[in-house]
Short mmCIF file of C-alpha atoms in Angstrom, two decimals:
data_model
loop_
_atom_site.label_atom_id
_atom_site.label_comp_id
_atom_site.label_asym_id
_atom_site.label_seq_id
_atom_site.Cartn_x
_atom_site.Cartn_y
_atom_site.Cartn_z
CA MET M 1 0.00 0.00 0.00
CA ALA M 2 1.23 3.49 -0.80
CA ALA M 3 1.64 6.04 1.98
CA ILE M 4 -1.14 8.54 2.57
CA VAL M 5 -0.64 12.13 3.67
CA VAL M 6 -2.30 13.15 6.93
CA VAL M 7 -3.80 16.63 6.87
CA GLY M 8 -2.03 19.50 8.65
CA LEU M 9 -2.72 19.70 12.35
CA PRO M 10 -4.96 22.56 13.60
CA ALA M 11 -3.85 24.55 16.62
CA ALA M 12 -6.60 22.91 18.67
CA TYR M 13 -4.45 19.79 18.88
CA ALA M 14 -1.00 21.32 19.39
CA ASP M 15 0.16 24.72 20.57
CA GLY M 16 3.27 26.75 19.84
CA GLY M 17 3.48 26.02 16.11
CA ALA M 18 3.61 22.23 16.56
CA HIS M 19 1.61 21.36 13.47
CA GLY M 20 1.47 17.90 12.01
CA GLY M 21 1.40 17.91 8.24
CA HIS M 22 3.61 14.82 8.07
CA ASP M 23 3.43 11.98 5.62
CA ALA M 24 1.98 9.12 7.69
CA GLY M 25 4.29 6.75 5.85
CA ALA M 26 7.43 8.64 6.82
CA ALA M 27 9.34 8.59 10.09
CA PRO M 28 8.04 11.65 11.96
CA SER M 29 10.67 14.32 12.53
CA GLY M 30 8.37 16.38 14.76
CA MET M 31 10.62 19.46 14.54
CA ALA M 32 9.01 22.72 15.65
CA ARG M 33 10.53 26.13 16.21
CA HIS M 34 11.12 25.40 19.90
CA GLY M 35 12.72 21.98 19.41
CA TRP M 36 11.57 18.41 19.03
CA MET M 37 7.81 17.74 19.21
CA PRO M 38 5.77 14.54 18.95
CA VAL M 39 3.67 14.26 15.80
CA ALA M 40 0.13 15.24 16.83
CA GLY M 41 -3.09 13.99 15.24
CA PRO M 42 -3.66 10.55 13.70
CA LEU M 43 -0.93 8.22 12.49
CA PHE M 44 -1.77 5.18 10.37
CA ASN M 45 0.86 2.51 9.84
CA ASP M 46 1.19 0.14 6.90
CA PRO M 47 2.78 -3.29 7.53
CA LYS M 48 3.19 -3.74 3.76
CA GLY M 49 5.01 -0.44 3.27
CA SER M 50 8.53 0.80 3.93
CA TRP M 51 10.08 0.50 7.39
CA ALA M 52 9.13 4.13 8.07
CA ALA M 53 5.51 3.42 7.08
CA GLN M 54 5.41 0.34 9.31
CA ASP M 55 7.06 2.00 12.31
CA ASN M 56 5.64 5.55 12.38
CA GLN M 57 3.48 4.98 15.49
CA MET M 58 6.08 3.26 17.65
CA HIS M 59 8.67 5.77 16.40
CA ASN M 60 6.47 8.57 17.77
CA VAL M 61 6.15 6.76 21.12
CA ILE M 62 9.84 5.86 21.46
CA GLU M 63 11.07 9.30 20.39
CA SER M 64 8.73 10.79 23.00
CA ILE M 65 10.31 8.51 25.62
CA ALA M 66 13.81 9.50 24.45
CA HIS M 67 13.01 13.23 24.66
CA ALA M 68 11.35 13.10 28.11
CA PRO M 69 13.53 15.24 30.46
CA ARG M 70 14.65 14.59 34.00
CA HIS M 71 11.86 14.90 36.60
CA SER M 72 9.13 14.40 33.98
CA GLU M 73 6.63 11.52 34.09
CA ILE M 74 5.79 8.75 31.63
CA ASP M 75 2.70 6.51 32.05
CA ILE M 76 2.20 3.57 29.68
CA ALA M 77 -0.56 0.98 29.47
CA THR M 78 -0.38 -1.84 26.91
CA TRP M 79 -1.93 -5.29 26.62
CA SER M 80 1.23 -6.97 25.32
CA TYR M 81 4.85 -5.89 25.24
CA PHE M 82 7.61 -7.31 23.05
CA LEU M 83 9.83 -4.54 21.68
CA GLY M 84 13.44 -4.38 22.82
CA ARG M 85 14.16 -0.81 21.72
CA ALA M 86 11.17 0.43 23.75
CA THR M 87 12.64 -1.36 26.79
CA ASP M 88 16.03 0.24 26.14
CA ALA M 89 14.42 3.70 25.86
CA LEU M 90 12.38 3.29 29.07
CA ILE M 91 15.38 2.05 31.07
CA ALA M 92 17.46 4.98 29.79
CA ALA M 93 14.67 7.39 30.71
CA ALA M 94 14.49 6.04 34.28
CA ARG M 95 18.28 6.31 34.63
CA ARG M 96 18.25 10.00 33.71
CA GLY M 97 15.58 10.72 36.32
CA VAL M 98 12.24 10.30 34.50
CA VAL M 99 9.55 8.65 36.65
CA VAL M 100 8.06 5.80 34.59
CA HIS M 101 4.90 3.88 35.44
CA PHE M 102 4.20 0.92 33.16
CA VAL M 103 1.23 -1.47 33.39
CA MET M 104 0.27 -4.41 31.17
CA ALA M 105 -1.84 -7.56 31.13
CA ARG M 106 -0.48 -10.24 33.46
CA GLY M 107 -0.97 -13.12 31.05
CA LYS M 108 1.34 -11.45 28.51
CA SER M 109 4.27 -10.76 30.89
CA GLU M 110 6.28 -13.96 30.50
CA VAL M 111 9.46 -14.39 32.56
CA GLY M 112 12.52 -13.40 30.55
CA SER M 113 10.47 -11.11 28.31
CA ASP M 114 11.01 -7.41 27.70
CA PHE M 115 8.67 -6.80 30.62
CA GLY M 116 10.89 -8.87 32.92
CA ARG M 117 13.98 -6.96 31.82
CA LEU M 118 12.21 -3.64 32.32
CA ARG M 119 10.96 -4.52 35.80
CA ALA M 120 14.36 -5.83 36.88
CA ALA M 121 16.13 -2.66 35.70
CA PHE M 122 13.62 -0.45 37.52
CA ARG M 123 13.98 -2.46 40.76
CA ALA M 124 17.77 -2.29 40.64
CA ARG M 125 17.65 1.50 40.34
CA ASN M 126 14.84 2.07 42.86
CA ALA M 127 16.84 0.96 45.91
CA ALA M 128 18.79 4.22 45.86
CA HIS M 129 15.79 6.52 45.36
CA PRO M 130 12.77 7.64 47.43
CA ARG M 131 9.40 6.13 46.59
CA ALA M 132 8.19 9.25 44.74
CA LYS M 133 11.14 9.05 42.34
CA ARG M 134 10.90 5.32 41.60
CA SER M 135 9.94 3.81 38.27
CA VAL M 136 7.71 0.74 38.41
CA ALA M 137 6.50 -1.89 35.95
CA ARG M 138 3.54 -3.98 37.05
CA THR M 139 0.58 -6.07 35.93
CA CYS M 140 -3.04 -6.30 37.05
CA ALA M 141 -4.63 -9.52 38.32
CA ALA M 142 -7.30 -9.31 35.62
CA THR M 143 -8.79 -6.03 34.49
CA CYS M 144 -7.36 -3.14 36.54
CA ARG M 145 -10.55 -1.06 36.87
CA GLY M 146 -13.05 -3.94 36.90
CA THR M 147 -13.57 -7.41 38.32
CA HIS M 148 -12.81 -9.67 35.35
CA GLY M 149 -11.56 -9.42 31.80
CA THR M 150 -8.09 -8.09 31.00
CA MET M 151 -6.03 -4.90 30.84
CA HIS M 152 -6.47 -4.05 27.16
CA THR M 153 -5.83 -0.27 27.07
CA LYS M 154 -3.13 1.11 24.75
CA MET M 155 -2.25 4.55 26.15
CA PHE M 156 0.96 6.61 26.37
CA LEU M 157 1.17 9.75 28.54
CA PHE M 158 4.06 12.24 28.85
CA SER M 159 4.05 15.20 31.24
CA ARG M 160 6.87 16.69 29.13
CA THR M 161 8.79 15.58 26.08
CA GLY M 162 10.98 17.77 23.92
CA ALA M 163 9.25 21.14 23.61
CA ALA M 164 5.83 19.66 24.39
CA LYS M 165 3.93 19.13 27.61
CA ASP M 166 0.74 17.28 28.52
CA VAL M 167 0.98 14.74 25.70
CA ALA M 168 -1.58 11.92 25.44
CA MET M 169 -1.57 9.11 22.87
CA TRP M 170 -4.12 6.30 22.50
CA GLY M 171 -5.37 3.91 19.84
CA SER M 172 -5.01 0.29 18.74
CA PRO M 173 -1.26 -0.59 18.78
CA ASN M 174 0.38 -2.60 21.53
CA VAL M 175 4.12 -2.11 22.07
CA THR M 176 5.16 -5.10 19.98
CA THR M 177 6.94 -6.06 16.79
CA ASN M 178 3.62 -7.52 15.59
CA ALA M 179 2.00 -4.08 15.79
CA ILE M 180 4.66 -2.77 13.43
CA ARG M 181 5.24 -5.60 10.96
CA HIS M 182 1.95 -7.50 10.79
CA GLN M 183 -0.94 -5.21 11.80
CA TRP M 184 -2.75 -2.16 10.45
CA ASN M 185 -3.14 0.18 13.45
CA GLU M 186 -3.94 3.80 14.25
CA LEU M 187 -2.62 6.06 17.01
CA PHE M 188 -3.98 9.51 17.91
CA THR M 189 -1.83 12.08 19.74
CA VAL M 190 -2.77 15.34 21.43
CA VAL M 191 -0.08 17.81 22.49
CA ASN M 192 -0.27 20.64 25.04
CA ARG M 193 -3.88 19.71 25.89
CA THR M 194 -3.79 19.91 29.68
CA LYS M 195 -7.39 18.89 30.42
CA VAL M 196 -7.22 15.87 28.07
CA TYR M 197 -3.89 14.82 29.56
CA GLU M 198 -5.09 15.24 33.16
CA TYR M 199 -8.22 13.20 32.56
CA ALA M 200 -6.25 10.43 30.81
CA LYS M 201 -3.79 10.46 33.71
CA SER M 202 -6.66 10.12 36.21
CA VAL M 203 -7.80 7.00 34.36
CA PHE M 204 -4.23 5.70 34.42
CA HIS M 205 -4.14 6.23 38.21
CA GLN M 206 -7.28 4.10 38.45
CA LEU M 207 -5.56 1.39 36.41
CA TRP M 208 -2.52 1.62 38.65
CA ARG M 209 -4.54 1.07 41.84
CA ASP M 210 -5.88 -2.25 40.44
CA ARG M 211 -9.25 -1.88 42.16
CA PRO M 212 -12.78 -1.99 40.72
CA HIS M 213 -13.95 1.51 39.79
CA PRO M 214 -17.72 2.12 39.97
CA GLN M 215 -17.91 4.89 37.36
CA PRO M 216 -20.64 4.29 34.74
CA PHE M 217 -19.89 4.74 31.06
CA VAL M 218 -19.55 8.45 30.28
CA VAL M 219 -17.88 10.24 27.37
CA HIS M 220 -15.88 13.09 28.91
CA TRP M 221 -15.68 15.92 26.38
CA PHE M 222 -12.89 18.48 26.15
CA GLY M 223 -14.01 20.74 23.36
CA GLN M 224 -14.14 18.55 20.25
CA VAL M 225 -12.21 15.64 21.80
CA GLY M 226 -13.83 13.04 24.05
CA LEU M 227 -12.47 10.14 26.09
CA ALA M 228 -14.39 7.23 27.58
CA PRO M 229 -12.82 4.32 29.51
CA LEU M 230 -14.26 0.82 29.78
CA PRO M 231 -15.33 -1.56 31.50
CA TYR M 232 -18.80 -0.90 30.15
CA ARG M 233 -21.87 -1.34 32.30
CA GLY M 234 -24.59 -0.08 29.96
CA ARG M 235 -27.35 -2.23 28.47
CA ILE M 236 -26.73 -1.05 24.89
CA ASP M 237 -23.08 -1.32 23.83
CA TRP M 238 -21.01 1.80 23.14
CA VAL M 239 -21.03 1.38 19.34
CA SER M 240 -24.75 0.65 18.94
CA ARG M 241 -25.43 3.58 21.25
CA GLN M 242 -23.63 5.84 18.80
CA LEU M 243 -25.28 4.31 15.72
CA ASP M 244 -28.71 4.88 17.31
CA LYS M 245 -28.13 8.61 16.79
CA VAL M 246 -27.56 8.29 13.04
CA SER M 247 -30.24 9.07 10.47
CA CYS M 248 -30.13 8.14 6.80
CA ARG M 249 -32.16 11.15 5.67
CA ASP M 250 -30.62 12.96 2.72
CA THR M 251 -28.80 16.15 3.73
CA VAL M 252 -29.35 19.05 1.31
CA THR M 253 -26.64 21.72 1.24
CA GLY M 254 -26.16 24.90 -0.77
CA SER M 255 -28.57 27.45 -2.25
CA SER M 256 -31.42 26.70 -4.63
CA GLY M 257 -29.11 27.39 -7.56
CA GLY M 258 -26.44 24.90 -6.52
CA ARG M 259 -27.93 22.43 -4.09
CA SER M 260 -26.37 19.05 -3.50
CA VAL M 261 -27.70 15.99 -1.72
CA ARG M 262 -25.43 14.01 0.57
CA ARG M 263 -26.29 10.66 2.09
CA THR M 264 -25.01 9.72 5.54
CA ARG M 265 -21.83 7.64 5.30
CA ILE M 266 -20.63 5.13 7.91
CA GLN M 267 -17.17 3.55 7.65
CA ALA M 268 -16.40 0.85 10.21
CA ALA M 269 -13.13 -1.03 10.73
CA ASN M 270 -12.58 -3.41 13.62
CA ALA M 271 -10.49 -6.52 14.17
CA VAL M 272 -13.28 -8.57 15.79
CA LEU M 273 -17.08 -8.52 15.77
CA SER M 274 -18.52 -11.32 17.86
CA GLY M 275 -21.06 -12.23 20.52
CA SER M 276 -24.06 -10.08 21.39
CA VAL M 277 -22.02 -6.86 21.04
CA GLY M 278 -20.90 -7.78 17.53
CA ALA M 279 -24.41 -8.91 16.58
CA SER M 280 -25.93 -5.65 17.81
CA VAL M 281 -23.40 -3.56 15.86
CA ALA M 282 -23.97 -5.70 12.76
CA GLN M 283 -27.76 -5.32 13.07
CA HIS M 284 -27.43 -1.55 13.41
CA LEU M 285 -25.18 -1.41 10.33
CA ARG M 286 -27.63 -3.63 8.44
CA THR M 287 -30.61 -1.43 9.44
CA LEU M 288 -28.85 1.78 8.43
CA TRP M 289 -27.77 0.18 5.14
CA ASN M 290 -31.38 -0.81 4.42
CA ARG M 291 -32.53 2.74 5.22
CA GLY M 292 -30.20 4.16 2.58
CA CYS M 293 -27.00 5.05 4.42
CA MET M 294 -23.67 4.36 2.73
CA VAL M 295 -22.14 1.64 4.94
CA SER M 296 -18.88 -0.29 4.74
CA LEU M 297 -17.04 -2.59 7.16
CA MET M 298 -13.48 -3.90 7.17
CA TYR M 299 -12.60 -6.65 9.63
CA THR M 300 -10.26 -9.46 10.53
CA ARG M 301 -12.70 -11.92 12.09
CA LEU M 302 -16.51 -12.20 12.35
CA ASP M 303 -18.43 -14.91 14.14
CA HIS M 304 -21.06 -16.79 12.13
CA VAL M 305 -24.00 -14.83 13.57
CA VAL M 306 -22.46 -11.46 12.70
CA HIS M 307 -21.50 -12.71 9.25
CA GLY M 308 -25.05 -13.95 8.66
CA ILE M 309 -26.58 -10.59 9.59
CA LEU M 310 -24.27 -8.63 7.31
CA GLU M 311 -24.47 -11.05 4.36
CA SER M 312 -28.25 -11.44 4.43
CA PRO M 313 -29.74 -10.93 0.94
CA GLY M 314 -32.81 -9.08 2.29
CA GLY M 315 -33.46 -5.35 1.98
CA ARG M 316 -30.77 -3.68 -0.14
CA GLY M 317 -28.80 -6.90 -0.16
CA PRO M 318 -25.56 -7.71 1.71
CA VAL M 319 -23.76 -4.91 3.53
CA PRO M 320 -20.43 -4.13 1.81
CA ILE M 321 -17.72 -5.86 3.85
CA HIS M 322 -14.01 -6.45 3.23
CA PRO M 323 -11.86 -8.95 5.17
CA VAL M 324 -8.33 -7.73 5.85
CA HIS M 325 -6.42 -10.86 6.83
CA ILE M 326 -3.63 -11.90 4.53
CA ASP M 327 -1.83 -15.18 3.99
CA VAL M 328 1.46 -13.88 2.62
CA ASN M 329 3.16 -17.16 1.69
CA GLY M 330 0.26 -19.43 0.77
CA ASP M 331 0.67 -21.81 3.72
CA GLY M 332 -2.98 -21.45 4.74
CA ILE M 333 -2.27 -19.29 7.83
CA TYR M 334 -2.93 -15.55 8.01
CA ASP M 335 0.16 -13.39 8.58
CA ASP M 336 -0.92 -9.72 8.28
CA TYR M 337 -4.24 -8.36 9.48
CA LEU M 338 -6.38 -5.41 10.47
CA HIS M 339 -6.07 -4.36 14.12
CA LEU M 340 -7.93 -1.02 13.95
CA LYS M 341 -11.01 -0.25 16.07
CA VAL M 342 -12.53 2.73 14.23
CA LEU M 343 -15.97 4.13 13.41
CA ALA M 344 -16.18 7.20 11.12
CA ILE M 345 -19.52 8.90 10.36
CA HIS M 346 -20.43 11.87 8.16
CA GLY M 347 -24.03 13.00 7.79
CA ASP M 348 -27.06 13.30 10.04
CA ILE M 349 -25.98 12.55 13.62
CA GLY M 350 -28.36 13.46 16.44
CA ASN M 351 -30.46 15.59 14.05
CA ARG M 352 -27.37 17.61 13.13
CA PRO M 353 -27.03 17.56 9.33
CA ASP M 354 -23.53 17.48 7.90
CA ALA M 355 -22.03 16.39 11.24
CA THR M 356 -18.87 14.32 11.58
CA LEU M 357 -17.76 11.89 14.24
CA VAL M 358 -14.83 9.50 14.63
CA MET M 359 -14.56 6.92 17.39
CA ASP M 360 -11.25 5.10 17.90
CA GLY M 361 -9.45 3.27 20.70
CA SER M 362 -8.54 -0.19 21.90
CA ALA M 363 -11.89 -2.02 22.10
CA ASN M 364 -12.94 -4.83 19.79
CA TRP M 365 -16.68 -4.97 19.18
CA ALA M 366 -17.06 -8.13 21.20
CA ASN M 367 -18.50 -9.21 24.56
CA LEU M 368 -15.13 -9.48 26.31
CA SER M 369 -14.52 -5.76 25.74
CA ARG M 370 -17.40 -4.96 28.10
CA SER M 371 -15.26 -6.28 30.98
CA ASN M 372 -11.85 -5.11 29.78
CA ASP M 373 -9.89 -1.98 30.54
CA GLU M 374 -10.19 -0.01 27.30
CA MET M 375 -9.88 3.61 26.22
CA LEU M 376 -12.15 5.07 23.55
CA GLY M 377 -11.52 8.35 21.78
CA TYR M 378 -14.18 10.57 20.15
CA PHE M 379 -13.59 13.41 17.68
CA LYS M 380 -16.10 15.87 16.20
CA ARG M 381 -13.79 18.02 14.10
CA PRO M 382 -14.27 17.61 10.32
CA TRP M 383 -10.51 17.49 9.58
CA VAL M 384 -10.17 14.46 11.88
CA TYR M 385 -13.04 12.71 10.11
CA TRP M 386 -11.51 13.35 6.70
CA ALA M 387 -8.11 12.04 7.81
CA TYR M 388 -9.68 8.76 8.95
CA SER M 389 -12.15 8.53 6.07
CA ARG M 390 -9.43 8.93 3.44
CA TRP M 391 -7.25 6.32 5.12
CA LEU M 392 -10.14 3.85 5.35
CA ASP M 393 -10.94 4.47 1.67
CA HIS M 394 -7.28 3.90 0.84
CA MET M 395 -7.25 0.63 2.77
CA TRP M 396 -10.50 -0.56 1.16
CA GLN M 397 -9.10 0.06 -2.30
CA HIS M 398 -5.51 -1.10 -1.80
CA ALA M 399 -5.30 -3.69 1.00
CA PRO M 400 -3.62 -6.76 -0.53
CA TRP M 401 -5.35 -10.11 -0.80
CA SER M 402 -3.94 -13.43 0.33
CA ALA M 403 -1.56 -15.39 -1.85
CA ARG M 404 -2.86 -18.53 -3.51
CA LEU M 405 -2.38 -21.66 -1.47
CA ALA M 406 1.00 -23.14 -2.22
CA PRO M 407 1.11 -26.61 -3.76
CA GLY M 408 0.72 -29.16 -1.00
CA ALA M 409 -0.52 -26.60 1.57
CA ARG M 410 -3.11 -28.03 3.90
CA THR M 411 -6.69 -26.78 3.96
CA LEU M 412 -7.00 -25.72 7.59
CA PRO M 413 -10.06 -25.27 9.79
CA SER M 414 -11.00 -21.61 10.15
CA ARG M 415 -9.74 -21.36 13.73
CA ASP M 416 -6.30 -22.64 12.74
CA ARG M 417 -5.93 -20.11 9.94
CA PHE M 418 -5.80 -17.43 12.68
CA ALA M 419 -2.99 -19.13 14.63
CA HIS M 420 -0.60 -16.20 14.06
CA VAL M 421 -3.21 -13.50 14.59
CA GLU M 422 -3.12 -11.44 17.81
CA LEU M 423 -6.57 -9.87 17.88
CA ASP M 424 -6.13 -8.02 21.19
#
């Protein structure tokens, strides 16, 4: 896939001249007039592109770690963790006096892993420092803010890095080689947004305590940016709840001499749709498709109920769907796959014609996500919608298909074809 250019970053997402405007397929330089800055806005990686296109998200994270100054704070939450250069960067940061807090899912923290090396290095340094200056790597027993499930958030917070302060990043990538070389992911970054950063840090503190948190599901808005953590305790899931607000009425714009009609468009991309959550989302997409909305879905894996809803021949016919799981070498096992969790809408939302909304984050549209620690992001600004919409269009048109089965390759059961796929 060719690289796609992300639109220039408005001042609402970065202060002091720190505008994005970078090619998402290039390694972000992040240079601003006051020094190094993280790339703000959305970054989309491409595991089939150049190294820079594959690595742009982790490059942004690791460069932010490397530019964090003494006495600053770094807070990281990730489901899995297998990336040696991230470990090197975090250990170096702790040694120069950065306070690092790192939390991940317990089942993914094998002895001898990068997590083990990170924790050992932090412990060796901590003996000579007061508690407030210690760096710590830990896991949660199950979900950190709930009672069962797993710690599935992917979030990176920096009190200061380079010329920036109050930096928050969230999205779909774990800190792994897989996230770079085998998955399509997205990562959104805000810079110099104190209220967004402080709220994200408050959620991280809740993760760190590893105690059930009673807060119901609420989207906390900061201007045109919203954040909402899971576990989810509502009756209607967070995606269906959003789709309930969408109307497929035609939106008429312009004067009588040059009027145009626009139909509501819904672009969905998620690694997994399964269980009652996946079925509800699929039914909402099917209903909106039948009512005349433009609907599309990219995915890695659907369960048979979800697939049946979307592929039903009734109404307008099957909903347009596109699997993004690729068998590179023809051995019958998928190697590269979609890991995004994105919903992008343009049209009539909540009786607001010509509205835009993007929802991103770490949550699959599946039952387990109700119990997991997740972070969802919401964006109302049109430029954010267009950045995501153009990337999703690009993926739909250019995502490669699997190679033909090699001679002698076994025909595998469906579950075994996903043996290399990390859907969390």
